[in-house]
Every structure is written in C-alpha cells, then in structure tokens.
CSV table of C-alpha atoms and ligand atoms in Angstrom, one decimal:
chain,number,residue,atom,x,y,z
A,129,UNK,CA,0.0,-0.2,0.4
A,130,UNK,CA,1.1,3.2,-1.3
A,131,UNK,CA,1.1,5.9,1.4
A,132,UNK,CA,-1.4,8.5,0.6
A,133,UNK,CA,-2.7,11.4,2.7
A,134,UNK,CA,-6.2,12.1,2.3
A,135,UNK,CA,-8.7,12.7,4.8
A,136,UNK,CA,-10.3,9.6,5.8
A,137,UNK,CA,-12.8,8.8,8.4
A,138,UNK,CA,-12.3,5.6,11.1
A,139,UNK,CA,-15.6,6.0,13.0
A,140,UNK,CA,-15.6,4.2,16.6
A,141,UNK,CA,-17.2,1.5,17.6
A,142,UNK,CA,-16.4,2.3,20.8
A,143,UNK,CA,-20.3,4.7,19.9
A,144,UNK,CA,-22.2,1.9,18.0
A,145,UNK,CA,-24.2,-0.3,20.0
A,146,UNK,CA,-22.8,-2.9,22.0
A,147,UNK,CA,-25.1,-5.6,20.7
A,148,UNK,CA,-24.4,-5.9,17.1
A,149,UNK,CA,-21.0,-5.2,16.6
A,150,UNK,CA,-21.3,-7.1,13.2
A,151,UNK,CA,-23.9,-4.9,11.2
A,152,UNK,CA,-22.9,-1.3,13.1
A,153,UNK,CA,-19.2,-2.7,11.1
A,154,UNK,CA,-21.3,-3.5,7.7
A,155,UNK,CA,-23.5,-0.5,8.3
A,156,UNK,CA,-20.2,2.3,8.4
A,157,UNK,CA,-18.5,0.6,6.0
A,158,UNK,CA,-21.3,0.4,3.4
A,159,UNK,CA,-22.1,4.6,4.4
A,160,UNK,CA,-18.4,5.2,3.5
A,161,UNK,CA,-16.1,4.8,6.6
A,162,UNK,CA,-12.7,4.4,5.8
A,163,UNK,CA,-11.7,2.9,8.5
A,164,UNK,CA,-13.0,1.0,11.1
A,165,UNK,CA,-11.2,2.6,14.8
A,166,UNK,CA,-11.2,-0.2,17.6
A,167,UNK,CA,-10.6,1.6,21.2
A,168,UNK,CA,-9.0,-0.9,23.3
A,169,UNK,CA,-9.5,0.3,27.6
A,170,UNK,CA,-8.3,-2.1,30.7
A,171,UNK,CA,-9.2,0.2,33.8
A,172,UNK,CA,-6.4,0.9,34.9
A,173,UNK,CA,-4.6,3.0,31.1
A,174,UNK,CA,-8.1,5.0,31.0
A,175,UNK,CA,-11.0,4.8,33.7
A,176,UNK,CA,-12.8,2.6,31.3
A,177,UNK,CA,-12.6,-1.9,30.4
A,178,UNK,CA,-13.3,-1.9,26.8
A,179,UNK,CA,-12.3,-5.1,24.3
A,180,UNK,CA,-9.8,-7.6,24.7
A,181,UNK,CA,-8.1,-9.6,21.9
A,182,UNK,CA,-11.3,-12.2,21.1
A,183,UNK,CA,-13.8,-8.9,21.0
A,184,UNK,CA,-11.4,-7.6,18.2
A,185,UNK,CA,-11.3,-11.1,16.9
A,186,UNK,CA,-14.4,-11.6,16.5
A,187,UNK,CA,-14.9,-7.3,15.1
A,188,UNK,CA,-12.1,-8.1,12.6
A,189,UNK,CA,-14.5,-11.4,10.8
A,190,UNK,CA,-17.2,-7.2,9.6
A,191,UNK,CA,-14.1,-5.2,8.8
A,192,UNK,CA,-13.2,-5.2,5.1
A,193,UNK,CA,-11.1,-1.6,4.4
A,194,UNK,CA,-8.9,-1.4,7.2
A,195,UNK,CA,-8.8,-2.0,11.4
A,196,UNK,CA,-6.6,0.5,13.8
A,197,UNK,CA,-6.9,-1.1,16.9
A,198,UNK,CA,-6.0,2.2,19.5
A,199,UNK,CA,-5.1,0.4,22.9
A,200,UNK,CA,-5.6,2.3,25.8
A,201,UNK,CA,-3.5,-0.2,27.6
A,202,UNK,CA,-0.5,-0.7,30.3
A,203,UNK,CA,1.7,-2.1,30.0
A,204,UNK,CA,1.1,-3.0,26.5
A,205,UNK,CA,4.5,-5.0,25.3
A,206,UNK,CA,2.7,-7.9,26.5
A,207,UNK,CA,-0.9,-8.1,24.9
A,208,UNK,CA,0.7,-6.5,21.1
A,209,UNK,CA,1.0,-10.3,20.3
A,210,UNK,CA,-2.4,-11.3,20.9
A,211,UNK,CA,-4.5,-7.5,19.4
A,212,UNK,CA,-1.7,-8.4,16.8
A,213,UNK,CA,-3.0,-12.1,15.5
A,214,UNK,CA,-6.9,-11.0,16.2
A,215,UNK,CA,-6.4,-9.3,13.1
A,216,UNK,CA,-5.9,-5.3,13.7
A,217,UNK,CA,-4.0,-3.6,10.7
A,218,UNK,CA,-2.4,-1.2,12.7
A,219,UNK,CA,-2.2,-0.4,16.5
A,220,UNK,CA,-1.4,1.8,18.1
A,221,UNK,CA,0.4,2.3,21.7
A,222,UNK,CA,0.4,5.0,24.0
A,223,UNK,CA,4.1,6.7,25.0
A,224,UNK,CA,2.8,7.3,28.9
A,225,UNK,CA,1.9,3.3,29.0
A,226,UNK,CA,5.1,3.8,29.2
A,227,UNK,CA,8.6,3.7,29.8
A,228,UNK,CA,10.0,2.2,26.6
A,229,UNK,CA,8.3,3.3,23.8
A,230,UNK,CA,10.9,2.5,20.8
A,231,UNK,CA,9.9,-1.5,22.1
A,232,UNK,CA,7.4,-0.6,21.6
A,233,UNK,CA,6.6,0.2,18.6
A,234,UNK,CA,10.0,-1.8,17.3
A,235,UNK,CA,7.3,-4.5,19.0
A,236,UNK,CA,3.9,-3.8,17.1
A,237,UNK,CA,6.5,-3.2,13.8
A,238,UNK,CA,8.2,-7.3,14.7
A,239,UNK,CA,4.6,-8.7,14.1
A,240,UNK,CA,4.0,-6.6,10.6
A,241,UNK,CA,1.3,-4.6,11.8
A,242,UNK,CA,1.7,-0.7,11.0
A,243,UNK,CA,2.9,1.3,13.8
A,244,UNK,CA,1.0,3.6,15.7
A,245,UNK,CA,2.3,6.0,18.2
A,246,UNK,CA,-1.0,8.1,20.7
A,247,UNK,CA,-0.3,11.5,22.8
A,248,UNK,CA,-1.7,12.7,25.8
A,249,UNK,CA,-3.7,16.3,25.4
A,250,UNK,CA,-1.1,16.8,28.3
A,251,UNK,CA,2.0,14.9,26.7
A,252,UNK,CA,4.8,17.6,23.9
A,253,UNK,CA,5.0,16.8,20.5
A,254,UNK,CA,8.0,16.4,21.8
A,255,UNK,CA,8.5,13.0,23.3
A,256,UNK,CA,7.8,11.7,19.9
A,257,UNK,CA,10.7,13.0,18.5
A,258,UNK,CA,13.1,10.3,18.2
A,259,UNK,CA,10.5,6.9,17.2
A,260,UNK,CA,8.7,8.9,14.3
A,261,UNK,CA,10.7,6.5,11.6
A,262,UNK,CA,9.3,3.5,13.7
A,263,UNK,CA,5.8,5.3,13.6
A,264,UNK,CA,3.3,5.1,10.8
A,265,UNK,CA,0.8,7.1,12.8
A,266,UNK,CA,0.8,9.4,15.2
A,267,UNK,CA,-2.3,10.0,17.6
A,268,UNK,CA,-3.6,13.0,18.7
A,269,UNK,CA,-5.6,13.0,21.1
A,270,UNK,CA,-8.0,16.0,21.1
A,271,UNK,CA,-9.8,14.8,24.9
A,272,UNK,CA,-8.0,12.8,27.9
A,273,UNK,CA,-8.5,9.1,26.5
A,274,UNK,CA,-11.3,6.6,28.6
A,275,UNK,CA,-14.4,7.8,27.4
A,276,UNK,CA,-16.4,8.6,24.0
A,277,UNK,CA,-18.5,11.8,23.5
A,278,UNK,CA,-16.4,14.4,25.1
A,279,UNK,CA,-15.4,17.9,24.8
A,280,UNK,CA,-12.9,18.8,22.2
A,281,UNK,CA,-9.5,20.1,22.9
A,282,UNK,CA,-7.2,22.0,20.9
A,283,UNK,CA,-4.4,20.6,20.5
A,284,UNK,CA,-3.7,22.3,16.9
A,285,UNK,CA,-0.9,24.2,17.9
A,286,UNK,CA,0.9,20.3,18.4
A,287,UNK,CA,-0.6,19.5,15.6
A,288,UNK,CA,1.3,22.0,13.7
A,289,UNK,CA,3.9,21.3,15.5
A,290,UNK,CA,4.0,17.2,14.4
A,291,UNK,CA,3.3,17.6,10.9
A,292,UNK,CA,7.0,20.2,10.5
A,293,UNK,CA,8.7,17.1,12.7
A,294,UNK,CA,7.3,14.5,10.9
A,295,UNK,CA,8.1,15.4,7.6
A,296,UNK,CA,7.9,13.7,4.1
A,297,UNK,CA,7.7,10.8,6.7
A,298,UNK,CA,5.0,8.8,5.4
A,299,UNK,CA,2.9,9.6,9.4
A,300,UNK,CA,-0.5,9.5,9.2
A,301,UNK,CA,-1.8,12.7,11.5
A,302,UNK,CA,-4.7,10.9,13.8
A,303,UNK,CA,-7.0,13.3,15.2
A,304,UNK,CA,-9.5,11.3,18.2
A,305,UNK,CA,-12.0,13.1,21.1
A,306,UNK,CA,-14.5,15.7,20.5
A,307,UNK,CA,-13.6,15.4,16.2
A,308,UNK,CA,-17.5,16.6,14.6
A,309,UNK,CA,-17.2,19.5,11.5
A,310,UNK,CA,-16.9,22.1,14.1
A,311,UNK,CA,-13.6,20.7,15.2
A,312,UNK,CA,-12.9,18.4,12.2
A,313,UNK,CA,-11.6,21.4,9.7
A,314,UNK,CA,-9.5,22.9,12.1
A,315,UNK,CA,-7.2,19.6,12.8
A,316,UNK,CA,-7.2,19.5,8.9
A,317,UNK,CA,-5.9,22.8,8.9
A,318,UNK,CA,-2.6,22.1,11.1
A,319,UNK,CA,-1.8,19.4,9.0
A,320,UNK,CA,-4.2,16.0,10.2
A,321,UNK,CA,-5.4,13.4,8.0
A,322,UNK,CA,-7.4,10.5,9.7
A,323,UNK,CA,-10.2,11.8,11.7
A,324,UNK,CA,-11.3,10.0,14.4
A,325,UNK,CA,-15.2,10.3,15.3
A,326,UNK,CA,-17.8,8.5,17.5
A,327,UNK,CA,-20.6,10.1,18.2
A,328,UNK,CA,-20.6,12.3,15.5
A,329,UNK,CA,-21.1,9.5,13.6
A,330,UNK,CA,-23.7,7.4,15.2
A,331,UNK,CA,-25.3,9.6,17.1
A,332,UNK,CA,-29.1,10.1,15.7
A,333,UNK,CA,-28.5,6.4,13.4
A,334,UNK,CA,-28.3,2.5,13.6
A,335,UNK,CA,-28.2,0.0,11.8
A,336,UNK,CA,-32.0,0.5,10.1
A,337,UNK,CA,-31.6,3.6,9.7
A,338,UNK,CA,-27.9,3.9,8.2
A,339,UNK,CA,-28.7,6.2,5.6
A,340,UNK,CA,-27.7,8.5,9.3
A,341,UNK,CA,-24.2,7.8,9.5
A,342,UNK,CA,-23.1,8.3,5.8
A,343,UNK,CA,-24.9,11.8,6.4
A,344,UNK,CA,-22.9,12.6,9.6
A,345,UNK,CA,-19.7,11.3,7.9
A,346,UNK,CA,-20.2,13.8,4.8
A,347,UNK,CA,-20.6,16.4,7.1
A,348,UNK,CA,-17.6,15.8,8.3
A,349,UNK,CA,-15.8,16.1,4.6
A,350,UNK,CA,-18.4,19.2,3.2
A,351,UNK,CA,-16.8,21.1,6.4
A,352,UNK,CA,-13.1,20.3,5.6
A,353,UNK,CA,-14.0,20.5,1.9
A,354,UNK,CA,-15.0,24.1,2.7
A,355,UNK,CA,-11.8,25.1,5.1
B,431,LIG,C1,-11.5,7.7,23.7
B,431,LIG,C2,-11.7,6.8,22.5
B,431,LIG,C3,-11.8,8.1,21.2
B,431,LIG,C4,-14.0,8.4,21.8
B,431,LIG,C5,-13.9,9.1,20.5
B,431,LIG,O1,-10.9,7.2,24.5
B,431,LIG,O2,-10.0,6.8,22.3
B,431,LIG,O3,-11.6,6.5,19.9
B,431,LIG,O4,-14.1,6.9,21.2
B,431,LIG,O5,-15.3,9.6,20.6
B,431,LIG,P1,-15.8,10.7,20.5
B,431,LIG,O6,-15.4,11.0,19.3
B,431,LIG,O7,-16.9,10.4,20.3
B,431,LIG,O8,-15.0,11.6,21.1
B,432,LIG,ZN1,-9.6,6.1,20.2
C-alpha cells in the first residue's frame, strides 16, 4: 500500500450498539467509512473497560477496510502479539503507557502490522521526536482518553508542530476525540489526515437507519472541504 495523505474518516465503534457490532461495522463501511477504529481500554491506564483480543478477532470478520486498534492499556508490550493475531491492521500504543515506547513500536512492527503512537493532551509533541522513523501514525488525543462524547480540546499547535517534525516521512496524523463538522476543519488545517469520530458518526442513526451514518460522515467531509 503506497502512502497517501488523503482525509480518512475512522468511526470509533465505542459509539456503536454493543449488542450488534457486526452489523454496525458493515453499516459504517457501506456508508463510506475509510477505517474502523477500535478503542481498547483496560480500567487501569484509562478509567473504562472495553475489548480483549477475542472481541477484536470477532470484529475482524466484519471489517473489509482497515482495522485501526487503539490500545489504551498499560503495560502494553505483553498484549501486542494477541492484538496482532486478532487481526489489527494498525496497532497504536500510548507514549504514557510505559517507559519504552521505542521498544513497543519495534515490537508492533515485528508482528508485521503498522505501528501508531498516541499522545495524551498533556504530552508534548517532542515525546515522539525520536521514534518517528518507527511509526506509521501519530495519534493526537483531543480528549483525555477513556470515554466517547467528550468535549474537544484544542491541540492545533501540537498538530502543526508534529506536521513540521514529520516532514516527508510517510506518517499519518490521526486525531481522536470530539471530532465533528466544527472541529474537523481546524485539525485538518493544522495537518491531520485521519479523523476518528465516535459520537459524531453514530449519533441519530442505527443499523436500521444507516443513512444517518453516511450523512454524518458527509457533513464532516464537506466541512473539511469548505475550510
Ligand atoms: C477516547 C477514544 C475515542 C473516542 C472518540 O478514549 O479513544 O476513540 O471513542 O469518541 P468521540 O468522537 O465521541 O469523542
Ligand atoms: Zn480511540
């Protein structure tokens, strides 16, 4: 796959119907999702619990695009192989989750998967300065991780800084948290190309009424196009 910095929308299934993931994933993909974002939480690194490797493996059967697995867990290294085997296309780990992000990214790459590194709102861009050659994606959190539906925290200064640090490298900048038609243009203007969106994609829709998901994603794309 060659690197392309086009705008991608990655719905977070954290905002989907938890009793119906297969149909929810197919619905957002049919409606134009580029990637599917899976939020893994451990009740320790973040104050919420979600999906272990067997759940992610079950999601994989329904994903035909690209499965973006966001690990909000600590420690992370002991679980990398399990999430790789579960079928992640890209695995993102947090710099704050342990003392050895360089080793963690090496371990993700060693599984043959793409590697992402995430930064909490309080963490500076410089924290990833020495691992950019080991990363396929930098995820800038625009909420404190743990829950969907939180208010966007402006990180445009950090995004600009990362864009300059990344230069010509084939590294995506992903934004996660509070992305909607109002905030998406700000982060894209600053240099982001992958937009995770949970509540802004799923709100008002359902597997019985999936056109709403499509309209919600179009609203984000159109807002970005008008910027
Ligand atoms: C937050 C998660 C996000 C979240 C985004 O911890 O990493 O992916 O689900 O949800 P919204 O778009 O509702 O802020
Ligand atoms: Zn996420």
